[in-house]
Amino acid sequence: MADITMPQLGETVTEGTITKWFKSVGDEISEDEPLFEVSTDKVDSEVPSPASGYVAEILVEEGETVDVGTKLAVVSSEAPSGNGKAEKKESEDSEDKAEAAEDSEAEEDESEDQQEDDEAAEEVPEEDQAAEEDEAPEEEARPAKAEAEAEKAKAPTKTEAPPEPKAEGDGRGNGGGGKVLSPVVRKLIAEHDLDPDQIEGTGQGGRITRADVLSVIDTGKSKAAPKEQEKEKPKEKAAGREERREETPSRAAPQPARAERSDGAQVSKAGSDDETVAFTNIRRRTAEHMVRSKSTSAHVLTAIEVDFENVDGVRRAAQAEWKEREGFTLTYLPFISRAVIDAIEDYPHVNASVGDDELIVHRNVHLGIAVDLSFQGLLAPVIHDAEGKRLRAIAREIHDLAARARAKKLSADEIQGGTFTITNPGGYGTLITAPIINQP
């Protein structure tokens, strides 16, 4: 039996989002075989199983964000007798049945006590009965109190906790509209005033995932939108009357719809003829990172022409032998990388970061290399201490890091700590590129 927990994919990573399970409950899995995919604020990675066996339980659904160390699943040496979720439901059902049995026993005890009281009343002597008849008017004056006490006696003795509000609760609770929502999903829905009943879930069993909510947010479909539109209607009517009075000879071309985010930024809204594509986690993170970079550092582009004839001659001459020995093609990038490292030695201030009213010059060159992920995103894995490596070692690391980046097998530490990054659009025939600095 092995517990699977959320791994720490880097020193600064504190949580992760389960984006995909590769196995279901009951499936057999081998050691080091990919079990699930996790997305953090640094990198998307496939996490292998630490042991061989069968998936006995899956405790965290796709789309949920949990802290590092949280128990995610259980892998057992023997095949589970049934579905892990079904077993959990049976356990919950058995608890409910036990509670019902306790309530039933309490009611039976109350019924027996009531029956004993009735029997005792029947055995009262005639004198006592006469006395009771004399007191009857007084008793009739308090019917409401007697009924209340009787109802209270019949009620179960078990105390029940007050029901929790629908918007609160733990990660497995009911977050609204009868749908089970994770804490992250509930928070997003509350922040953007969305109706969970209007969101189509793509997770297991129709569960609403974080990606589903973000997709709705990106398309601007919130409950607040109709209210805003209602507020705008009087303004639109007034503007229409004003436009008719002016009787302009020609109409202006329709402009793209605009909306304003909570931070004041202007964003476009999809029209009836537009298609919307939800951002992936890596695209969203890249966009946020690049926007912050623009507000941190001044950007400038300088281009010079370089004669690569000698480099090309060396590359062509060594190509066949290189491919046979190393197993991959020798490109221009390792030559450029080594040239950058040599140039940094002469101009150390370009290998620096922006600090608090100061320039932080780094003694070591940790060279980032931009890697395209099949047009789905961009990462910049880092060749650490590149200043001490020759061209062949640099070429090997570039090839290894790029391959593992596309296979989602990089750790967060391998994309952190860069001091200088090389963009790499040459493979697409690009003439000049103005990249955004990869902060810090």
mmCIF file of C-alpha atoms in Angstrom, residues 9 50 76 110 112 172 255 299 347 396:
data_model
loop_
_atom_site.group_PDB
_atom_site.id
_atom_site.type_symbol
_atom_site.label_atom_id
_atom_site.label_comp_id
_atom_site.label_asym_id
_atom_site.label_seq_id
_atom_site.Cartn_x
_atom_site.Cartn_y
_atom_site.Cartn_z
ATOM 1 C CA LEU A 9 8.006 20.680 -7.674
ATOM 2 C CA PRO A 50 6.388 5.552 -6.879
ATOM 3 C CA SER A 76 -2.237 -1.041 -3.360
ATOM 4 C CA GLU A 110 -39.350 7.403 24.513
ATOM 5 C CA GLU A 112 -41.750 2.737 26.152
ATOM 6 C CA ARG A 172 -15.611 17.919 -0.656
ATOM 7 C CA GLN A 255 -16.135 48.568 -33.125
ATOM 8 C CA HIS A 299 12.605 47.298 -23.190
ATOM 9 C CA TYR A 347 29.895 43.111 -20.614
ATOM 10 C CA ARG A 396 23.626 18.332 -25.008
#
